[in-house]
Coordinates of N, CA and C in Angstrom, one line a residue:
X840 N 89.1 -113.5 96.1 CA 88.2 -114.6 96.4 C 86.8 -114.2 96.5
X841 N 86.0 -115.0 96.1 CA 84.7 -114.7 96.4 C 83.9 -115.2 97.1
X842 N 82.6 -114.9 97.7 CA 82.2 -114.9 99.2 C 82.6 -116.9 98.8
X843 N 82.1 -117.5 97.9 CA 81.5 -118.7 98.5 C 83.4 -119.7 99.0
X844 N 84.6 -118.6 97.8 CA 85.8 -119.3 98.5 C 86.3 -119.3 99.8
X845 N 85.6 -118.0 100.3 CA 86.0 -117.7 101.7 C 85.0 -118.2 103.1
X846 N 83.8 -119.4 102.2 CA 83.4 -119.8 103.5 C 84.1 -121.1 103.8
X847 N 84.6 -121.4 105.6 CA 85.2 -122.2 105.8 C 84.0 -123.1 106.7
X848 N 83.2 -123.9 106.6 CA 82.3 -124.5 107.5 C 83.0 -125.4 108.2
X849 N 82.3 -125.6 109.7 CA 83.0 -126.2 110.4 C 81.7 -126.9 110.8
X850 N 82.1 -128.2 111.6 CA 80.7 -128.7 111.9 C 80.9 -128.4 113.9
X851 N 80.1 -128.8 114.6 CA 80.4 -128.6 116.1 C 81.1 -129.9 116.9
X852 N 79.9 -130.8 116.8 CA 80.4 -132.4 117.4 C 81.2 -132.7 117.4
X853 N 82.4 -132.7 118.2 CA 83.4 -133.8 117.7 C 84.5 -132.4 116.8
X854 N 84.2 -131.4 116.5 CA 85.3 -130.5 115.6 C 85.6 -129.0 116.5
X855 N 84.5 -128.9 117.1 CA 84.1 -127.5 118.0 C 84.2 -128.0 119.6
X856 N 83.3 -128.6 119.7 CA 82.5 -129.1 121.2 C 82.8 -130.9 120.9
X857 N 83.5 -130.9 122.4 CA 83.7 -132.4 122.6 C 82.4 -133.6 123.1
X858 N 82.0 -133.8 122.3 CA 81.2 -134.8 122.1 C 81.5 -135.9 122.8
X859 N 82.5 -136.8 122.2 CA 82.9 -137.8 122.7 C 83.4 -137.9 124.2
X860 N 83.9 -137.1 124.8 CA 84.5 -137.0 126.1 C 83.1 -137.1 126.9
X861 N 82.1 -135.6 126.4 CA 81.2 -136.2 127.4 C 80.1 -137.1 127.4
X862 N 80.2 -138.1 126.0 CA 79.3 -139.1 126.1 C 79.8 -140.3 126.8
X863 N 81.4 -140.2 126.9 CA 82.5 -141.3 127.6 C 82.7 -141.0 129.1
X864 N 81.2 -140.1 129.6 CA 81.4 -140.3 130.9 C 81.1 -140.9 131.7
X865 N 80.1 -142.1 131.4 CA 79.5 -142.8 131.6 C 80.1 -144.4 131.7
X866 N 81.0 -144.3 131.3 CA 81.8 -145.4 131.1 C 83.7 -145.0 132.0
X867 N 83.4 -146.3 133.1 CA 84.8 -145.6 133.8 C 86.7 -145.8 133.2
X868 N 87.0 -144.9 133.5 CA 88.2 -144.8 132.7 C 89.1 -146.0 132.1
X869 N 88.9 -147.3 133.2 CA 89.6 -148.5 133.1 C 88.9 -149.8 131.9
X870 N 87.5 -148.8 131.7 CA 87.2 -149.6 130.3 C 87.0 -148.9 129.0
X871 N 87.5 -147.5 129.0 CA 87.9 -147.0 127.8 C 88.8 -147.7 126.9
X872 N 87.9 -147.3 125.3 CA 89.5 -148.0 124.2 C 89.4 -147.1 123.3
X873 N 90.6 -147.0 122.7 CA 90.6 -145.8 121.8 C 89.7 -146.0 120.6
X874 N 89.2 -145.2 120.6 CA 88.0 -144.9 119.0 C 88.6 -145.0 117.9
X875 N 87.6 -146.3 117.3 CA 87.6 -146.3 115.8 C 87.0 -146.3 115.3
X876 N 85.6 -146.0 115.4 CA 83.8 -146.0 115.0 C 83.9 -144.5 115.0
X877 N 82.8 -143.8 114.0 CA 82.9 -142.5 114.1 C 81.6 -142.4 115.1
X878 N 80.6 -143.4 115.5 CA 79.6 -143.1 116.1 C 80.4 -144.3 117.3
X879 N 80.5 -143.2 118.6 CA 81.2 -143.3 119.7 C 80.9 -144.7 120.1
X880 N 79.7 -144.8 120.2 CA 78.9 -145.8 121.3 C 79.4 -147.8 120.4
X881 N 79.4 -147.2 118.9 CA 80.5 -148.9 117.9 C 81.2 -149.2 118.2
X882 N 82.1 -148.2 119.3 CA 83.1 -149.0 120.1 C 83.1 -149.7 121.6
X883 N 82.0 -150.0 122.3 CA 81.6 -150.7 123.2 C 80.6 -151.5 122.7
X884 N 80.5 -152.9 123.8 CA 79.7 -154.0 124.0 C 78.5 -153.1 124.9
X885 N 77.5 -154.1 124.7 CA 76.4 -153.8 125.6 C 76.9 -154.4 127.5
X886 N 76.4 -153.7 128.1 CA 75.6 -153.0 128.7 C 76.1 -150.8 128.0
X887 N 77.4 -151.2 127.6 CA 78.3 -149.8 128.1 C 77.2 -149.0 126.5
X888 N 77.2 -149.8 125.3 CA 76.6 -148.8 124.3 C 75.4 -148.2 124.9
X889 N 74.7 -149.0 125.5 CA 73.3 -148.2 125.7 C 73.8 -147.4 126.1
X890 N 74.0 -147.3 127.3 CA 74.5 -146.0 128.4 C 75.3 -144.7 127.4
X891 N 75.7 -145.1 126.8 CA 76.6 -143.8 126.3 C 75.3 -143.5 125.4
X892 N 74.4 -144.2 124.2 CA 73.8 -143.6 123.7 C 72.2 -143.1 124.3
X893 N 72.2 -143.4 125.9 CA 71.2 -142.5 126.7 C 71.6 -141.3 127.0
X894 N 73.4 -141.4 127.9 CA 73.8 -140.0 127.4 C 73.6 -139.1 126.6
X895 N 74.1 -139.3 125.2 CA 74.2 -138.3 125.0 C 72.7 -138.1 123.7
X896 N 71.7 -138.8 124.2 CA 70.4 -138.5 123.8 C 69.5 -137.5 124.9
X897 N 70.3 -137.4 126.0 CA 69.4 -136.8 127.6 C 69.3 -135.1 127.4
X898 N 68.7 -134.9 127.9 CA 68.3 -133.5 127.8 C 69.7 -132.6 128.3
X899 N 70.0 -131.8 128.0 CA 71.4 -130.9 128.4 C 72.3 -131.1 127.6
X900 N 72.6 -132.2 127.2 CA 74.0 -133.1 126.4 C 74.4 -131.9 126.0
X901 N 74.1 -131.4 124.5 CA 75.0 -130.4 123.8 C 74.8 -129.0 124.3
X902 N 73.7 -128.6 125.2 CA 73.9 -127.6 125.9 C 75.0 -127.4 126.8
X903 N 75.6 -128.3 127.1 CA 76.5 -128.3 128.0 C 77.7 -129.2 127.6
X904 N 77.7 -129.2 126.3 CA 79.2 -130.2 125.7 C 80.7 -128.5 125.8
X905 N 81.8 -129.4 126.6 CA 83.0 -128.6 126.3 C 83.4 -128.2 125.0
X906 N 83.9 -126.6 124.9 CA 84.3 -126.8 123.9 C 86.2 -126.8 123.8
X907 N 86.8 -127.1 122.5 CA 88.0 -127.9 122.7 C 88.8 -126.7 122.4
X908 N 89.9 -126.8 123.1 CA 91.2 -126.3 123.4 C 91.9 -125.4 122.3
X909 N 92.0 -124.1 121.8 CA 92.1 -123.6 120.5 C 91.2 -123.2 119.6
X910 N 89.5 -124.0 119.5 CA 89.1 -123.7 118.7 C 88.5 -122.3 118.9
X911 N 88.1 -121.6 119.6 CA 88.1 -120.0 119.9 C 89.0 -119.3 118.7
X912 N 90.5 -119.7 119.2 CA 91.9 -119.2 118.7 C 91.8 -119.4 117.0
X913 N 91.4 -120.6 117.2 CA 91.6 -121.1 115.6 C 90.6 -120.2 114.4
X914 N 89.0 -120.3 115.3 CA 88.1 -119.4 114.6 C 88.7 -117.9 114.6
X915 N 89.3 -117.1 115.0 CA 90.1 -116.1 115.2 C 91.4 -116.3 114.2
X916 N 91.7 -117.1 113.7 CA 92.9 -117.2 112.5 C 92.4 -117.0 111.2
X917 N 91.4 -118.0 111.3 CA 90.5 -118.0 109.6 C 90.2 -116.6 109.5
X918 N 89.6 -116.3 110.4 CA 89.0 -114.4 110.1 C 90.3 -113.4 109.5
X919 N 91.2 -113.9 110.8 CA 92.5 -112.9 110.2 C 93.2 -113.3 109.1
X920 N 93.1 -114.4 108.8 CA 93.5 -114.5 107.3 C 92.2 -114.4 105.9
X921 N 91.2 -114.1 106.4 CA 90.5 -113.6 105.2 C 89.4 -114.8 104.9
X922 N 89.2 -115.5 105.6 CA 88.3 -116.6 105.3 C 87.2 -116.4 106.0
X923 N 85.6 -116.9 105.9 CA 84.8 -116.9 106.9 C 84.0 -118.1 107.4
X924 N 84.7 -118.2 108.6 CA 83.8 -119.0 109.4 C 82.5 -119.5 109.6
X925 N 81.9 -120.5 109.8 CA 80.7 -120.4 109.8 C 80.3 -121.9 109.9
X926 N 79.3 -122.3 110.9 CA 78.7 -123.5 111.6 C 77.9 -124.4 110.6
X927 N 77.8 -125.5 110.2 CA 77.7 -126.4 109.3 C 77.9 -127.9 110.2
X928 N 76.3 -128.0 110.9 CA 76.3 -129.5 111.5 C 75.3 -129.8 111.7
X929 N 75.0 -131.5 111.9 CA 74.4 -132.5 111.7 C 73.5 -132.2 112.8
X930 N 72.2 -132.1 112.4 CA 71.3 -132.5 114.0 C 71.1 -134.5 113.9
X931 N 71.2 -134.6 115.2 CA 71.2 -135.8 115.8 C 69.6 -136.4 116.0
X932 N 69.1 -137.1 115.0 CA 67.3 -137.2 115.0 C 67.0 -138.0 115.9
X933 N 67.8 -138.4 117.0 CA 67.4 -139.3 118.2 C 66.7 -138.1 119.0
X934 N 67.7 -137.3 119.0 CA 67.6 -136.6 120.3 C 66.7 -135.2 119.8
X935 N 65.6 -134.4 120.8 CA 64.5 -134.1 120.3 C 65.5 -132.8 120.3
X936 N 66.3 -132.2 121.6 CA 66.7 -131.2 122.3 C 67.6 -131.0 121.6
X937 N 68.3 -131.2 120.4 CA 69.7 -131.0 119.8 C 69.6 -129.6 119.5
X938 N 69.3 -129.5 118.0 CA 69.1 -128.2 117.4 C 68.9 -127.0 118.3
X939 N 68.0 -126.8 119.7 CA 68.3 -126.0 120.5 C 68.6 -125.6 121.4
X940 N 70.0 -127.1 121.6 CA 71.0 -127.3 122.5 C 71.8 -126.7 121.2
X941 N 72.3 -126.7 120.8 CA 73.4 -126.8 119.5 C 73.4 -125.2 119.6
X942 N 72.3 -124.5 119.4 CA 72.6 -123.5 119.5 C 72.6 -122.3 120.6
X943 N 71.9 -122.8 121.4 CA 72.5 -122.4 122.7 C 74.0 -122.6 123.2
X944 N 74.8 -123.9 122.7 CA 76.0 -124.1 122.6 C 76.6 -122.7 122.1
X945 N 76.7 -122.3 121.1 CA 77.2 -120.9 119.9 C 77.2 -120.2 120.9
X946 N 75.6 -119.8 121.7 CA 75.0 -118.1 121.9 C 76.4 -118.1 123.5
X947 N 76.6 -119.7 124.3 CA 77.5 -119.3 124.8 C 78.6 -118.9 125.0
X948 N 79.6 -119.8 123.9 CA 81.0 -119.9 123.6 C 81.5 -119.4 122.3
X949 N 80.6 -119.2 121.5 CA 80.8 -118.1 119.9 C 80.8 -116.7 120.0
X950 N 79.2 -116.8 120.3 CA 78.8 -115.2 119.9 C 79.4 -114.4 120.9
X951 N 79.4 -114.5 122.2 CA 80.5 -113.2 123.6 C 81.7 -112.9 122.6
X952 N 82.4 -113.8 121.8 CA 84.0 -113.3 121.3 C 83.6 -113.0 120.0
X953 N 82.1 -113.7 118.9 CA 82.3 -113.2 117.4 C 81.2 -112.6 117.2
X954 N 79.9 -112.0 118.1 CA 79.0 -111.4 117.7 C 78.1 -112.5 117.4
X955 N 76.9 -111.7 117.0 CA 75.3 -112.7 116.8 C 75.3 -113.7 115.9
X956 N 76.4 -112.8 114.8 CA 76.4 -113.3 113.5 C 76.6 -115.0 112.8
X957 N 77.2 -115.6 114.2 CA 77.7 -116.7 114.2 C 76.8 -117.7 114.3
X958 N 75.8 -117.1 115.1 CA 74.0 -118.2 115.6 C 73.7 -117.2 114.5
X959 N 73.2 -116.3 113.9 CA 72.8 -116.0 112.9 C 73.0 -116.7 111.0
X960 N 74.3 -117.1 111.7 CA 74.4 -117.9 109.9 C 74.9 -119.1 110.1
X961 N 74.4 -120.0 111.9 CA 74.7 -121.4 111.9 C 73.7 -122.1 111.0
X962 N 74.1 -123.5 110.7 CA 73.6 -124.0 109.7 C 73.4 -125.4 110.3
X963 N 71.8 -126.4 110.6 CA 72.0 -127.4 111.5 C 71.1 -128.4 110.4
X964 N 71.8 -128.7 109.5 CA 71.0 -129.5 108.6 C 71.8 -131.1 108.0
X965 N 71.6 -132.1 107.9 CA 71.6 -133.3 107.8 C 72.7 -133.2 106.2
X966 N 72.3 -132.6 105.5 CA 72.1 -132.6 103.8 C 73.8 -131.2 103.3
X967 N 74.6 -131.7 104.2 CA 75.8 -130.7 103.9 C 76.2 -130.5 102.9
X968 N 76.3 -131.5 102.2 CA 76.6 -131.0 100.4 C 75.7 -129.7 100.0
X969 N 74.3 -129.3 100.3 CA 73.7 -128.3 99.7 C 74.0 -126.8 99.9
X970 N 75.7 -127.0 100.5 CA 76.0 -125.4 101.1 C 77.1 -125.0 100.5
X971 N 77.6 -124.5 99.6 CA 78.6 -124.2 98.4 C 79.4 -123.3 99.9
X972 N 80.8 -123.4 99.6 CA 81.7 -123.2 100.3 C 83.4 -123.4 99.9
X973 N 84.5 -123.2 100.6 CA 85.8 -123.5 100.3 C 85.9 -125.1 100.8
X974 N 85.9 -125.1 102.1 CA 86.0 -126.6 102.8 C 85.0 -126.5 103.8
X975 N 84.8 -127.9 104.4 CA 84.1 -128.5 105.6 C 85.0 -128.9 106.5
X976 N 85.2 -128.3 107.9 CA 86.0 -129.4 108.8 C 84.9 -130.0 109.3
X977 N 85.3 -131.0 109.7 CA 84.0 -132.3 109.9 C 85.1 -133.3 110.7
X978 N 84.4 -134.1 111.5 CA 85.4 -135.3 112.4 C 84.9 -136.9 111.9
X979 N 83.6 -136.1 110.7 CA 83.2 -137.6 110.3 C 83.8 -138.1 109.0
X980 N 84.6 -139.2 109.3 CA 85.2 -139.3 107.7 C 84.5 -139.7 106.6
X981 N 83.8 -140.4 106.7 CA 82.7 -140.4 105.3 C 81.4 -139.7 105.5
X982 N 81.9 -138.4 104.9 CA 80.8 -137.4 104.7 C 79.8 -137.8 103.8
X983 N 78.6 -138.3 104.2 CA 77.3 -138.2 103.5 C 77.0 -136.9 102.7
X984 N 77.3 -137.5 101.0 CA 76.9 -136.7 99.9 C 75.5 -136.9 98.9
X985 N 74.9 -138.3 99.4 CA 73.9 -138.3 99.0 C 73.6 -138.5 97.1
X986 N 74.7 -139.0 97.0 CA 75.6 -138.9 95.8 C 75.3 -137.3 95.0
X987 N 75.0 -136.7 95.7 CA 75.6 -135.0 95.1 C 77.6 -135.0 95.1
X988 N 77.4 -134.4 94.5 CA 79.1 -133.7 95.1 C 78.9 -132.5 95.2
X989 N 79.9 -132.6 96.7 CA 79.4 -131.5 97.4 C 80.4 -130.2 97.1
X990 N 80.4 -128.6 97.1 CA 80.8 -127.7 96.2 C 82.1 -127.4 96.9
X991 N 82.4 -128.0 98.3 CA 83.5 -127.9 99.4 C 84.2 -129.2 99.6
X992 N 85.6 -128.9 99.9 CA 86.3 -130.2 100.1 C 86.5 -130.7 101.1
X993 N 86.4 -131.8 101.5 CA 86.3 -132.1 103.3 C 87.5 -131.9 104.1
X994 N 88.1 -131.2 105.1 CA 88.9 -131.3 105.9 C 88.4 -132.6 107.2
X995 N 89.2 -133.8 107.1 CA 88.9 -134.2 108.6 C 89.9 -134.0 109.7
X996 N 88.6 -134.0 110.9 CA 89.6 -133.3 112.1 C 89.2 -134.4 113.2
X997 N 90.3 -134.2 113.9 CA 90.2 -135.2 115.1 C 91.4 -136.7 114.4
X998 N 90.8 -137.4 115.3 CA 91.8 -138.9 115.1 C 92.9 -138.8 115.6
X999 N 93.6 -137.7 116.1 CA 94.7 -138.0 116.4 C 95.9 -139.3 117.0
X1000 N 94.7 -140.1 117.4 CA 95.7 -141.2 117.8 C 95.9 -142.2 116.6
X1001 N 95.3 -141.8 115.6 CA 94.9 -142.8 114.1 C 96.1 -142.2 113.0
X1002 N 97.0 -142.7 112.5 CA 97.6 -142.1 111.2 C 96.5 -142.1 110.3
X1003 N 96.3 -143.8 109.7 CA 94.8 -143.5 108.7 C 93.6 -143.9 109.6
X1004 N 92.9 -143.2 108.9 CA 91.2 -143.0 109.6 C 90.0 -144.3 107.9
X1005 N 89.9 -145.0 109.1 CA 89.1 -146.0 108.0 C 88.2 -145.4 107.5
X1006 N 87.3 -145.8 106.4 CA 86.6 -145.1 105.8 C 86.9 -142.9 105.1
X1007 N 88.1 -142.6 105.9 CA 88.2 -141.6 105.2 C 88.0 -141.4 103.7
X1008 N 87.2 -140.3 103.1 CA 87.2 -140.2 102.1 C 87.8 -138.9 101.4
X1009 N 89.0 -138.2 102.2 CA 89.5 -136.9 101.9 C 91.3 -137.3 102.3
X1010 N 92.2 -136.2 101.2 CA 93.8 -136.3 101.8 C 93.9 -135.2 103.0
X1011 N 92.8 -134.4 103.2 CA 92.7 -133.2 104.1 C 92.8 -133.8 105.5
X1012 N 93.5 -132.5 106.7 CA 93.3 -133.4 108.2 C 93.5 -132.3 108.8
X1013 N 93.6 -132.1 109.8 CA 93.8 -131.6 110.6 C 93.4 -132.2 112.1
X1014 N 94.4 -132.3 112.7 CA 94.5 -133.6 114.1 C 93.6 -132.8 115.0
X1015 N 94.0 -131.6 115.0 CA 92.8 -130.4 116.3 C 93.6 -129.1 116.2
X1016 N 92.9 -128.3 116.4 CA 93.4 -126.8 116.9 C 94.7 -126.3 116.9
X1017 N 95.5 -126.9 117.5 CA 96.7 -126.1 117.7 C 97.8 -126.3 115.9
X1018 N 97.0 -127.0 115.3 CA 97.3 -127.2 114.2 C 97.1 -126.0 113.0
X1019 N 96.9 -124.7 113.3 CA 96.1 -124.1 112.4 C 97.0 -123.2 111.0
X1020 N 98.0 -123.4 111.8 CA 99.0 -123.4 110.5 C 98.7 -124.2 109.5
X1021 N 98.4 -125.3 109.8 CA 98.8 -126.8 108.6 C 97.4 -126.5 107.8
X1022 N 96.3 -126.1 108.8 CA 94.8 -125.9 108.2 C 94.9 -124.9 107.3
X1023 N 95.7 -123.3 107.5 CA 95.9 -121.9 106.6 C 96.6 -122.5 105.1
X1024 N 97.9 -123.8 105.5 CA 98.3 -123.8 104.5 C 97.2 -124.9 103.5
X1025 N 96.5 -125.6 103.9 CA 95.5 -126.3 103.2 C 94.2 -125.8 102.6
X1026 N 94.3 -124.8 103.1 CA 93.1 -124.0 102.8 C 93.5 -122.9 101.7
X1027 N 94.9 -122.5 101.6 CA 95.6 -121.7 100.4 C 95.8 -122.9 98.9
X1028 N 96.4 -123.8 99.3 CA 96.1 -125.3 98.3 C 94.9 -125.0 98.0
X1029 N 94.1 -125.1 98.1 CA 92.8 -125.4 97.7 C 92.2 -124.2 96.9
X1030 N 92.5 -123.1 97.2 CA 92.2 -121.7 96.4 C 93.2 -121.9 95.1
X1031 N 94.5 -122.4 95.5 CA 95.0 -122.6 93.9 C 94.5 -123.1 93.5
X1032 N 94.0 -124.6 93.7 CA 93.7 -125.4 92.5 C 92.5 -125.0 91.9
X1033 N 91.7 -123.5 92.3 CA 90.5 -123.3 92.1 C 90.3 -122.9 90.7

C-alpha cells in the first residue's frame, strides 16, 4: 500500500469527541428526541434551537467536548493493522474559538497515547475532498464535495439508532467504536477494489 492507501481520516465532531451530548445539555432530558438532522439544533423548536446553538458556539465547547468510548482503542487498531490515522474536520465558522479548541481537544486526549504527530498532521479545513486518502469516517452523511470527487470513500459513523440515515450518500457505516472489526474489514474491501 502506499502512503495515500493507508491514510484513514477521521473527522472529530460527532466521530471522535461527542458533540451532540454536550450541545444537548441544555435541553432537559424529558424533551430530548432522537436525531435526525445532522446539524443537532434541526431537531428542536425554538426557544430549545437557540440555546443549543449558543452552546455550542460559547467559548470552551470543543475544548472541553468528551471523547467517545473506544475511539482511543479504535485509533490504536488502524495503527496495528497498518493504516494511518489522521484528523480531517470541519471548522465551525460561527464559532471564532473552534480551530483552537479542536486542537487543544487532540494535545489532550490524542497526543499523551500517539505522540505530537497527531496535532502535527491534524487537518481543520471545510474543503475535505482536497486530501487524497483510503477513507473518511465522518458522522455527516452528505459529505460536501463541492462537486470534486473526493480521492477517499466515506465511512459514516454514528446513527446508531437509525438503520438508514437520510440523505446518506455512502454503503460504508460504522455505528461507533466498538465496531472496529466491521471498520478493518471495510477498509480491506476497499484496498481490493483499488
Amino acid at each position: 500500500m502506499n502512503d495515500q492507501n493507508k491514510t484513514v481520516w477521521i473527522d472529530m465532531d460527532g466521530t471522535i469527541f461527542d458533540f451532540d451530548g454536550a450541545a444537548l445539555e441544555v435541553v432537559p432530558a424529558e424533551l430530548r428526541v432522537p436525531k435526525k438532522h445532522f446539524y443537532i439544533a434541526n431537531d428542536y423548536s425554538e426557544p430549545l434551537r437557540t440555546q443549543i446553538i449558543e452552546k455550542y458556539n460559547s467559548p470552551g465547547f470543543f475544548a472541553n467536548l468528551q471523547i467517545f468510548p473506544g475511539a482511543i482503542e479504535g485509533w490504536q487498531a488502524l495503527i496495528d493493522a497498518g493504516y494511518h490515522p489522521r484528523i480531517l474536520s470541519s471548522p465551525l465558522s460561527s464559532s471564532p474559538d473552534c480551530v483552537a479548541e479542536k486542537r487543544e481537544s487532540l494535545e489532550r486526549h490524542l497526543v499523551p497515547v500517539f505522540g505530537q504527530s497527531v496535532l502535527d498532521e491534524a487537518i481543520i479545513d471545510t474543503e475535505k475532498w482536497n486530501y487524497p486518502g483510503l477513507v473518511l469516517i465522518d458522522d455527516r452523511p452528505d459529505i460536501v464535495r463541492d462537486g470534486a470527487l473526493a480521492p477517499w470513500k466515506h465511512v459514516l459513523y454514528g446513527w446508531s439508532h437509525m438503520d438508514s440515515v437520510e440523505d446518506a450518500v455512502t454503503t460504508y457505516r460504522l455505528r461507533d467504536w466498538s465496531e472496529i472489526d466491521i471498520l478493518l474489514d471495510i477498509l480491506s474491501k476497499i484496498t481490493e477494489q483499488q
